[in-house]
PDB file of C-alpha atoms in Angstrom:
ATOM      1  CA  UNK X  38     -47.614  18.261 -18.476  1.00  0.00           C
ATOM      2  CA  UNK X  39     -47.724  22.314 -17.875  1.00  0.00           C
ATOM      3  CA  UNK X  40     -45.092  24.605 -18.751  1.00  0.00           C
ATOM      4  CA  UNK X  41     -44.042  24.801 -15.125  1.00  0.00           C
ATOM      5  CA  UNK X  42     -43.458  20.768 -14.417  1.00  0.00           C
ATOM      6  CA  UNK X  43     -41.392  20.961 -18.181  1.00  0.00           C
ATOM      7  CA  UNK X  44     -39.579  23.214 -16.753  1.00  0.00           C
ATOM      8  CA  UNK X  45     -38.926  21.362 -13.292  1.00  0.00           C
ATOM      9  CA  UNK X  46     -38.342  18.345 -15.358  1.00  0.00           C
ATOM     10  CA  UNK X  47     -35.258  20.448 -17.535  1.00  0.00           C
ATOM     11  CA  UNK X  48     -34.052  21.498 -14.321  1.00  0.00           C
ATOM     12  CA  UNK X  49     -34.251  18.220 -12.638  1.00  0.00           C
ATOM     13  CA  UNK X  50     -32.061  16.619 -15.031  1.00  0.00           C
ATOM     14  CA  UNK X  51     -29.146  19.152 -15.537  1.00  0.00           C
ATOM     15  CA  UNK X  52     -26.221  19.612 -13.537  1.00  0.00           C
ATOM     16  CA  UNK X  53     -25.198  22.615 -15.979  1.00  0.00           C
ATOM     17  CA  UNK X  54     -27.149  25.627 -16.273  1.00  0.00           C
ATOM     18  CA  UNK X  55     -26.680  29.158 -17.239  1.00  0.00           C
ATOM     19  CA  UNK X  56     -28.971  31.823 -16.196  1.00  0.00           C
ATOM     20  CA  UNK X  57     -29.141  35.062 -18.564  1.00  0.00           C
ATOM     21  CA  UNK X  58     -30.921  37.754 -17.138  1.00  0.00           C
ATOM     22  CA  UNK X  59     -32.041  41.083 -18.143  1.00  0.00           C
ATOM     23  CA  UNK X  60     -34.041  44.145 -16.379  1.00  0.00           C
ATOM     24  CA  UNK X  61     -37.207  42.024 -16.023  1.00  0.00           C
ATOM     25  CA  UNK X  62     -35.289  39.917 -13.049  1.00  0.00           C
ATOM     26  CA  UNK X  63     -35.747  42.684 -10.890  1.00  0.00           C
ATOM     27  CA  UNK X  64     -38.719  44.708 -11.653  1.00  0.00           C
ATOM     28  CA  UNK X  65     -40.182  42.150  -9.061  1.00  0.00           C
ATOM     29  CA  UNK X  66     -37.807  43.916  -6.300  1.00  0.00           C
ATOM     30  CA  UNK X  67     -39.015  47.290  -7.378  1.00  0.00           C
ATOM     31  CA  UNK X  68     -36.548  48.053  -9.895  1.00  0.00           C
ATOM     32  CA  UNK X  69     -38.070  50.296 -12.715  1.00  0.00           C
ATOM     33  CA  UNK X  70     -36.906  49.390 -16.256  1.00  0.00           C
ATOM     34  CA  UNK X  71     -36.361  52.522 -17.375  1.00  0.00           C
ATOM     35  CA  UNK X  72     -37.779  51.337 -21.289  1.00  0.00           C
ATOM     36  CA  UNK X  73     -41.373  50.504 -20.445  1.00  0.00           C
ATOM     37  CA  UNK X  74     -41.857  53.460 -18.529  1.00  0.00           C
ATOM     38  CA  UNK X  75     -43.759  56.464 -19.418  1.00  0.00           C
ATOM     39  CA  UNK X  76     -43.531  60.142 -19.782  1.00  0.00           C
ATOM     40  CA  UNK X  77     -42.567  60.553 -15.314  1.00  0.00           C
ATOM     41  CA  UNK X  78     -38.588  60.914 -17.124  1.00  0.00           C
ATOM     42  CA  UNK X  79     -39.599  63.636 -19.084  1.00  0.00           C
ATOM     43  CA  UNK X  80     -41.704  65.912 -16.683  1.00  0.00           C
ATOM     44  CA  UNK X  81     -38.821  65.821 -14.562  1.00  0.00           C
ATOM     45  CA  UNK X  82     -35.347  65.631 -16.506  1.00  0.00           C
ATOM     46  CA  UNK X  83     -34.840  67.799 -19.975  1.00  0.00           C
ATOM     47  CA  UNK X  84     -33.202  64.556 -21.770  1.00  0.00           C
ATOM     48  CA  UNK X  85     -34.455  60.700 -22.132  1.00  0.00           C
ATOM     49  CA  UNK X  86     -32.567  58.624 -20.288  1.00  0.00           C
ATOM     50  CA  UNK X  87     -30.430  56.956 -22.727  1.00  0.00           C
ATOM     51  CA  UNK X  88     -29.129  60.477 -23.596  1.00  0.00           C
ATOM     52  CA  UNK X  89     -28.466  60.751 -20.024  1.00  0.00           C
ATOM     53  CA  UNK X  90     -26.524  57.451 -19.285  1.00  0.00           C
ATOM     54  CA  UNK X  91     -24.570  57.948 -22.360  1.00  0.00           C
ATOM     55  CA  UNK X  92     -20.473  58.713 -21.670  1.00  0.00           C
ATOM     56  CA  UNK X  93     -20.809  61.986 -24.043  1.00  0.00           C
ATOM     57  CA  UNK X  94     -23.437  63.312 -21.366  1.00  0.00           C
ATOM     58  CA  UNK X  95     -21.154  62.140 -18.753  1.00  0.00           C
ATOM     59  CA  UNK X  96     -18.207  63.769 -19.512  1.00  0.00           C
ATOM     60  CA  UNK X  97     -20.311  66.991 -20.318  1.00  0.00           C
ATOM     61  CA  UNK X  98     -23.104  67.265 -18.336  1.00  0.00           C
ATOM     62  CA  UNK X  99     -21.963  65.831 -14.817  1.00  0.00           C
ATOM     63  CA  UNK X 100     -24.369  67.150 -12.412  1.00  0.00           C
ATOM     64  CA  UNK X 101     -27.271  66.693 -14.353  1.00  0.00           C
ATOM     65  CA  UNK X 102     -26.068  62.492 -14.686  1.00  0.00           C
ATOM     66  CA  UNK X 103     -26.155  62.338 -10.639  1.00  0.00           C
ATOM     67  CA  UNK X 104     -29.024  64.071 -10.459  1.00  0.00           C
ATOM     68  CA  UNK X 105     -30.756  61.442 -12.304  1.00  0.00           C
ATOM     69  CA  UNK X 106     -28.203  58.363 -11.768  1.00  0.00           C
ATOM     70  CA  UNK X 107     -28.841  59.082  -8.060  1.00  0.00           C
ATOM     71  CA  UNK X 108     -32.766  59.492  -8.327  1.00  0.00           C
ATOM     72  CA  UNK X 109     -33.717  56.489 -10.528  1.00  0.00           C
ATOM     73  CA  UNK X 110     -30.483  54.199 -10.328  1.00  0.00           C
ATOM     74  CA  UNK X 111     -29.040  53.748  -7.406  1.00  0.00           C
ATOM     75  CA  UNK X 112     -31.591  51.676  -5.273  1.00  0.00           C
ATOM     76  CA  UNK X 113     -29.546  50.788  -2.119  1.00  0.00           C
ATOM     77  CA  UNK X 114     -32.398  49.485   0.040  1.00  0.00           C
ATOM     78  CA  UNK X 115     -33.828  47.283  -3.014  1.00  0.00           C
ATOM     79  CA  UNK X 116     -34.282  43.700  -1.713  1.00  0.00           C
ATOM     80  CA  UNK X 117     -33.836  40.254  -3.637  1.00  0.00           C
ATOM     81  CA  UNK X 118     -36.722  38.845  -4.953  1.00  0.00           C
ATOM     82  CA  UNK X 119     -37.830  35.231  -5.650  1.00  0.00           C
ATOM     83  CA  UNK X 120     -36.136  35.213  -8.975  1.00  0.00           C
ATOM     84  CA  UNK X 121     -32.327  36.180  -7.449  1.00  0.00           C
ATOM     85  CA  UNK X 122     -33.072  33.589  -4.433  1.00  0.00           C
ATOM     86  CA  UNK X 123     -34.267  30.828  -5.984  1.00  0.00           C
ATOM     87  CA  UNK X 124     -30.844  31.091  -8.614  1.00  0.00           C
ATOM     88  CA  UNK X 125     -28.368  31.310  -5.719  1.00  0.00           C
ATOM     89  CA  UNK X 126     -30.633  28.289  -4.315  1.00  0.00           C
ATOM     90  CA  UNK X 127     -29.772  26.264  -7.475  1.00  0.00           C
ATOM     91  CA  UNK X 128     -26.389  27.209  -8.051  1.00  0.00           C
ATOM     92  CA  UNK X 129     -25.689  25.984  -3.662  1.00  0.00           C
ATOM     93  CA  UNK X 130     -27.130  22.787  -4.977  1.00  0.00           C
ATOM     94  CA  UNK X 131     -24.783  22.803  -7.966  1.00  0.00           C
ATOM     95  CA  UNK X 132     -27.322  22.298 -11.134  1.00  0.00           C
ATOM     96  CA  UNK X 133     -26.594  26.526 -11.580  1.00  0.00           C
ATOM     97  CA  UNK X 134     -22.902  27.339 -12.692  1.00  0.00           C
ATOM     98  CA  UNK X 135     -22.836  31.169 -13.446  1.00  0.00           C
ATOM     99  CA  UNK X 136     -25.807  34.036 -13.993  1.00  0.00           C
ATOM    100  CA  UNK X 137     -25.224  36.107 -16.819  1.00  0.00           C
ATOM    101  CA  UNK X 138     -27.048  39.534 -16.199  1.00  0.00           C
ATOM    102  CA  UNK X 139     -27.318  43.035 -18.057  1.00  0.00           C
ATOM    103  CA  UNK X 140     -28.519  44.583 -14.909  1.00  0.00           C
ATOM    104  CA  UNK X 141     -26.319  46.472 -12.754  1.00  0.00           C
ATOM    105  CA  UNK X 142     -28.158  46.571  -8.934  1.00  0.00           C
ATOM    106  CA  UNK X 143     -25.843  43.856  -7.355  1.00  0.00           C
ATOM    107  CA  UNK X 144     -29.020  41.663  -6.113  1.00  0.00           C
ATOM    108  CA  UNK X 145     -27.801  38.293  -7.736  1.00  0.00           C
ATOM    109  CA  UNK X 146     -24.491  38.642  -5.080  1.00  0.00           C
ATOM    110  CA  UNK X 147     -27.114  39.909  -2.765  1.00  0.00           C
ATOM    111  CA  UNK X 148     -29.321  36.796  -2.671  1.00  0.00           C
ATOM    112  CA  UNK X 149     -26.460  34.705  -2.696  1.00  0.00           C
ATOM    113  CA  UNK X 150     -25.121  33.870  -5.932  1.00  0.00           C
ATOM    114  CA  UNK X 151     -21.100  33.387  -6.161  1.00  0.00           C
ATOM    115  CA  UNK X 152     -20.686  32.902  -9.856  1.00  0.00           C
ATOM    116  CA  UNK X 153     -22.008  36.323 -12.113  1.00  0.00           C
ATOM    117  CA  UNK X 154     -21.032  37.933 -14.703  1.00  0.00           C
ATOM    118  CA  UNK X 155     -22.396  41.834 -15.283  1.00  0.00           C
ATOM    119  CA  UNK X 156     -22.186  42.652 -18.905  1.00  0.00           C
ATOM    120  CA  UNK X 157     -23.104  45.935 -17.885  1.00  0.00           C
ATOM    121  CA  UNK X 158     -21.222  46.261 -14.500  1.00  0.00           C
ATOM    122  CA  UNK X 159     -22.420  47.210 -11.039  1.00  0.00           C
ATOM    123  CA  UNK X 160     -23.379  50.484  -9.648  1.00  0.00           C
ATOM    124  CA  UNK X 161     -21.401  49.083  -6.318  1.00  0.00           C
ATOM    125  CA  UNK X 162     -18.197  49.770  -7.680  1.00  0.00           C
ATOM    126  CA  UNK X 163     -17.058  53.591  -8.328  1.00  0.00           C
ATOM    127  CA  UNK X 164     -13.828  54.934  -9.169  1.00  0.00           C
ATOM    128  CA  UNK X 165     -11.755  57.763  -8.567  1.00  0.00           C
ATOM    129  CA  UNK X 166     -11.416  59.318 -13.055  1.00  0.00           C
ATOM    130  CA  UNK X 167      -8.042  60.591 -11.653  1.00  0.00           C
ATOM    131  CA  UNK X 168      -6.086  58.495  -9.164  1.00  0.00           C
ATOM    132  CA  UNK X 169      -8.414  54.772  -9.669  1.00  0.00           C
ATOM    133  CA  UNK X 170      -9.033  54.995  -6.207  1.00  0.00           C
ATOM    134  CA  UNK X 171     -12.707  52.615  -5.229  1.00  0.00           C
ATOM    135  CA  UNK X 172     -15.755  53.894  -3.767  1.00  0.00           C
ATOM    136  CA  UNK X 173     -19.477  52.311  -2.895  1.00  0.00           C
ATOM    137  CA  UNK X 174     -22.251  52.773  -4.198  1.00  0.00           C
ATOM    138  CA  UNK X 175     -23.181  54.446  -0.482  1.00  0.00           C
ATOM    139  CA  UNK X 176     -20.700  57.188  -0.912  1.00  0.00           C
ATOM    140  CA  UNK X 177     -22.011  58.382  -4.113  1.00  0.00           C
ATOM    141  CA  UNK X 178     -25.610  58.619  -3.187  1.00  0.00           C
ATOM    142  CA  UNK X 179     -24.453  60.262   0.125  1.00  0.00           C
ATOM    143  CA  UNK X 180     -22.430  62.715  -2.117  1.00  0.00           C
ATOM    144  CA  UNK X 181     -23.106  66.555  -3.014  1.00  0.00           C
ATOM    145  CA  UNK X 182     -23.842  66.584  -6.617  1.00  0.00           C
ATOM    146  CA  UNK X 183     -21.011  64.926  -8.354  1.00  0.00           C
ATOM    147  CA  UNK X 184     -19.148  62.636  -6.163  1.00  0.00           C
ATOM    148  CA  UNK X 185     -15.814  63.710  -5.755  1.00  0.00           C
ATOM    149  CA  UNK X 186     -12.490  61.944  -4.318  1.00  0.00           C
ATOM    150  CA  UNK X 187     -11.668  62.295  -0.891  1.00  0.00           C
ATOM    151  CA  UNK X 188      -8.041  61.582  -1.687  1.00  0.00           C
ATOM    152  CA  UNK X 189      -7.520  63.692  -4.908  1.00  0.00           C
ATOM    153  CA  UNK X 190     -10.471  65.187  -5.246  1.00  0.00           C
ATOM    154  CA  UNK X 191     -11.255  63.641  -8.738  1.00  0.00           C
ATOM    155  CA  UNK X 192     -14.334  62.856 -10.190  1.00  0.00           C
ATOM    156  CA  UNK X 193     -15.619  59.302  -9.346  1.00  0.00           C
ATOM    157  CA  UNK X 194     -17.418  57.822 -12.201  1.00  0.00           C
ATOM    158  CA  UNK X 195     -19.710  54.715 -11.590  1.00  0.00           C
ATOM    159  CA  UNK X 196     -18.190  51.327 -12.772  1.00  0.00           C
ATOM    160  CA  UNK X 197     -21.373  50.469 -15.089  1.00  0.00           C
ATOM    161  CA  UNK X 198     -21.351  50.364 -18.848  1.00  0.00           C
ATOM    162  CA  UNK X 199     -23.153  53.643 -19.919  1.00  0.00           C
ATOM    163  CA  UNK X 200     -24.483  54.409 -24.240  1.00  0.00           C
ATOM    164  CA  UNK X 201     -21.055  54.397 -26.330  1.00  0.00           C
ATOM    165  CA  UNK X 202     -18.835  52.394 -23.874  1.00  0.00           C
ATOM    166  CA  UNK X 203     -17.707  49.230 -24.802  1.00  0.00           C
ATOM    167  CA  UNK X 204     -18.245  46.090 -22.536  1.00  0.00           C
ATOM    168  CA  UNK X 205     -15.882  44.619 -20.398  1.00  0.00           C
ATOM    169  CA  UNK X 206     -13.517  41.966 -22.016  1.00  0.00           C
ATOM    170  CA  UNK X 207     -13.072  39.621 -19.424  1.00  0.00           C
ATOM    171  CA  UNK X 208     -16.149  39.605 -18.090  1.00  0.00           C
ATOM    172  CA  UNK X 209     -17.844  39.134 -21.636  1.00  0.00           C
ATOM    173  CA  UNK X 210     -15.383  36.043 -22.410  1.00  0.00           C
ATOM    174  CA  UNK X 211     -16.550  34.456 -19.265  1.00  0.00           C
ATOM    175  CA  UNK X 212     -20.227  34.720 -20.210  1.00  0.00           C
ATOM    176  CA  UNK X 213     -19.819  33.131 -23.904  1.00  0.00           C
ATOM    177  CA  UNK X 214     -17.417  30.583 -22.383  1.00  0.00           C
ATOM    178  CA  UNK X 215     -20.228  29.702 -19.962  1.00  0.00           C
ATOM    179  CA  UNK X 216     -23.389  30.125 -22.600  1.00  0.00           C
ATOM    180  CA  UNK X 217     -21.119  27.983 -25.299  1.00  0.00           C
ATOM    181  CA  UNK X 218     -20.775  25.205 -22.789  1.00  0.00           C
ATOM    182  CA  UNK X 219     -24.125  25.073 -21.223  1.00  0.00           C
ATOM    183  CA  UNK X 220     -26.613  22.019 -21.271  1.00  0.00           C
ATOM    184  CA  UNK X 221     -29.574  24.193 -20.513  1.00  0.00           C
ATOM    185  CA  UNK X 222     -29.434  28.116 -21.023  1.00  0.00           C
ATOM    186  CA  UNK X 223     -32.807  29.875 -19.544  1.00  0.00           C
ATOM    187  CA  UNK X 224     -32.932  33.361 -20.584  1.00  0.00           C
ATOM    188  CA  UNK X 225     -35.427  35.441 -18.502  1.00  0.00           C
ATOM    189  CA  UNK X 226     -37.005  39.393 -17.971  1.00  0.00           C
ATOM    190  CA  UNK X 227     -35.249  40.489 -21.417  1.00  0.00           C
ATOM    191  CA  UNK X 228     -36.503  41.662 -24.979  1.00  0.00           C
ATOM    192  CA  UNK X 229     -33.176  40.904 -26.279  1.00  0.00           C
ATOM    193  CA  UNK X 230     -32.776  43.544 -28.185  1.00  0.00           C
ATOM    194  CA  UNK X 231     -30.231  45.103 -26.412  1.00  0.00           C
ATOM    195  CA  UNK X 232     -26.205  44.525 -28.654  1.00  0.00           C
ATOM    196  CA  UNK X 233     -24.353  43.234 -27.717  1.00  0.00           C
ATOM    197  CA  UNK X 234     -25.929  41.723 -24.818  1.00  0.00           C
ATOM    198  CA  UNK X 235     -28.263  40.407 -26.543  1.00  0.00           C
ATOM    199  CA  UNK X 236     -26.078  38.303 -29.387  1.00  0.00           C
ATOM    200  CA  UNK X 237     -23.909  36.551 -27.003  1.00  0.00           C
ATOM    201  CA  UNK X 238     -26.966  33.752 -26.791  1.00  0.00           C
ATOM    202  CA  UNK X 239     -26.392  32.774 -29.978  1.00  0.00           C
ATOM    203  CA  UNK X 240     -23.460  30.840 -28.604  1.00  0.00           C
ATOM    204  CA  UNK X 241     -25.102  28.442 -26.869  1.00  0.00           C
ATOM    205  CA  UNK X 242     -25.349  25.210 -28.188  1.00  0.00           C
ATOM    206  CA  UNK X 243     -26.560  22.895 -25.689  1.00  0.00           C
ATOM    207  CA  UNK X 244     -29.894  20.732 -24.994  1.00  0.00           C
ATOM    208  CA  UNK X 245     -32.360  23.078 -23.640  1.00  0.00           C
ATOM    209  CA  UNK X 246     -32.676  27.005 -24.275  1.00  0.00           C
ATOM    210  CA  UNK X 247     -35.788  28.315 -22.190  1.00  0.00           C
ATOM    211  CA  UNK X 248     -37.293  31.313 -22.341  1.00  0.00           C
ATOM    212  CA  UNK X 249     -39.146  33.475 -19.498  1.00  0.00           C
ATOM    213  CA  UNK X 250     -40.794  36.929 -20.606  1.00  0.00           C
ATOM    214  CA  UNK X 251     -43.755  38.823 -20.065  1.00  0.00           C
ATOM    215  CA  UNK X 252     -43.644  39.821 -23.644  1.00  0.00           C
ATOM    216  CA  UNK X 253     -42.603  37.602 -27.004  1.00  0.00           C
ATOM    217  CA  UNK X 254     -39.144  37.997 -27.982  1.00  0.00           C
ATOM    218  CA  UNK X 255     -37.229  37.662 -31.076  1.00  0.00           C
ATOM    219  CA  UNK X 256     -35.965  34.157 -30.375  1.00  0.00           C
ATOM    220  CA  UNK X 257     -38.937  32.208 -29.112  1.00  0.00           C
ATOM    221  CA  UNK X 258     -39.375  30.663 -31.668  1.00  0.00           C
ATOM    222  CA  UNK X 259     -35.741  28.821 -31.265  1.00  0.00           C
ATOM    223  CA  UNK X 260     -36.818  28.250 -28.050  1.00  0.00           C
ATOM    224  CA  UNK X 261     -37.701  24.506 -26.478  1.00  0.00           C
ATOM    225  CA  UNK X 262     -40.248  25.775 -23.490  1.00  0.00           C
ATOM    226  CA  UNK X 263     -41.562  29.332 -23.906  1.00  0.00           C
ATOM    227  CA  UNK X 264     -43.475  31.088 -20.854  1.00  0.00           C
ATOM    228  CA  UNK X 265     -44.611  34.339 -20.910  1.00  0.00           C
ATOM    229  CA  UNK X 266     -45.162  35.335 -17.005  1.00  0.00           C
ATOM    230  CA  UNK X 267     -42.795  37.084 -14.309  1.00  0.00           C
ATOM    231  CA  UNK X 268     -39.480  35.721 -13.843  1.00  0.00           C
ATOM    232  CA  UNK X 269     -40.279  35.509 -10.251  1.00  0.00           C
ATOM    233  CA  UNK X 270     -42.976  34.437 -10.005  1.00  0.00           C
ATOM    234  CA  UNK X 271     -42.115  31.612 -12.303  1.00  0.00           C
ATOM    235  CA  UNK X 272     -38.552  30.057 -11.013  1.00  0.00           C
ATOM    236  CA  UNK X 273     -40.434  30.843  -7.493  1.00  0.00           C
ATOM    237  CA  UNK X 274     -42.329  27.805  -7.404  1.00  0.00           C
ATOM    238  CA  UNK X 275     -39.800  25.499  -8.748  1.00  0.00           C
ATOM    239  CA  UNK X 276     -38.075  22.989  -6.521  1.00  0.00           C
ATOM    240  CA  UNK X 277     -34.590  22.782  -5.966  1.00  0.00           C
ATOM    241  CA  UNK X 278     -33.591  18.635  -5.948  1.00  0.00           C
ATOM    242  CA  UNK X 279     -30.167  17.870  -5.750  1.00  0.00           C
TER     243      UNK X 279
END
């Protein structure tokens, strides 16, 4: 049996899976992760771009934040790839019940998927800093330099979890309350090395943990099917049986 028809067997006989995704689920759509890529950040910006999406060069350094929020993270006319389309597929059919993603382009929803929890929030949700008012992701690329409120004239601040911000409470006790009572948790297009992200898989508990990554990762080892390959290319050629 290959690695693929262990895999359609898992999926076959589970009625309750959780997806965890990380950046690798949509560098298939076009979606640079911003990690693996070389020195094109540094010709062009004076900082690395964890310095850059951290809240102290927020709150300090405005401008030069949308310059490069703008340029490298806000990917409007990015499409779902096979990956997003074939989870939304599975969690129609009801073997899927939630995605649990650290990436913040809003393609899960786009392909489909009802049930998702973003660790690291979305860039389609912006805020007004002084009166809350929300804004999409459409008005702050279409914005001069920093974004401002057309009500107050505040500065709107994307609704993603940037260096030295904490994670969302509600949203995180939704994703260990799914992981924790999962049969089959496949984890897919992450290192996991990214905290806390990254430690909320050691809730899980269930039957099957599977692991999809172009690269080895810290827990493959723990894992029950390993494959090293594209996420979408991978859950693209599975089979969706009810």
């Amino acid at each position: 049996m290959t690695k693929l028809e262990q895999l359609q067997s898992i999926i076959d006989s589970s009625n309750n899976i959780v997806f965890f995704g990380g950046a690798g689920v949509s560098t298939e759509s076009g979606i640079p992760d911003f990690r693996s890529v070389d020195g094109l950040y540094n010709q062009k910006y004076d900082y690395p771009p964890e310095e850059i999406l951290s809240h102290t060069f927020f709150m300090r350094k405005c401008e030069e934040f949308y310059r490069f929020y703008k340029d490298k993270m806000l990917e409007l006319d990015i499409e779902p790839n096979a990956a997003h389309k074939k989870l939304a597929e599975l969690e129609k059919a009801g073997k899927l019940k939630a995605v649990v993603t650290q990436n913040i382009d809003g393609l899960h929803q786009k392909a489909g998927s009802k049930k998702v929890y973003e660790l690291h929030g979305t860039v389609h949700k912006n805020y007004c800093m002084s009166c809350g008012k929300f804004f999409g992701a459409k008005y702050v690329k279409e914005s001069d330099g920093v974004p401002r409120c057309d009500r107050c004239s505040g500065i709107v601040k994307p609704d993603v979890v940037l260096y030295e911000e904490g994670l969302d409470d509600r949203t995180v006790r939704g994703a260990v309350n799914a992981i924790a009572n999962a049969e089959v948790l496949i984890i897919a297009g992450t290192s996991l090395t990214v905290y806390p992200a990254a430690g909320m898989v050691r809730y899980f508990s269930g039957k099957h943990l599977v692991l999809i990554n172009r690269d080895p990762t810290p827990m493959d080892s723990a894992a029950d099917l390993v494959l090293h390959d594209k996420v979408g290319e991978v859950l693209g050629q599975l089979k969706v049986n009810k």
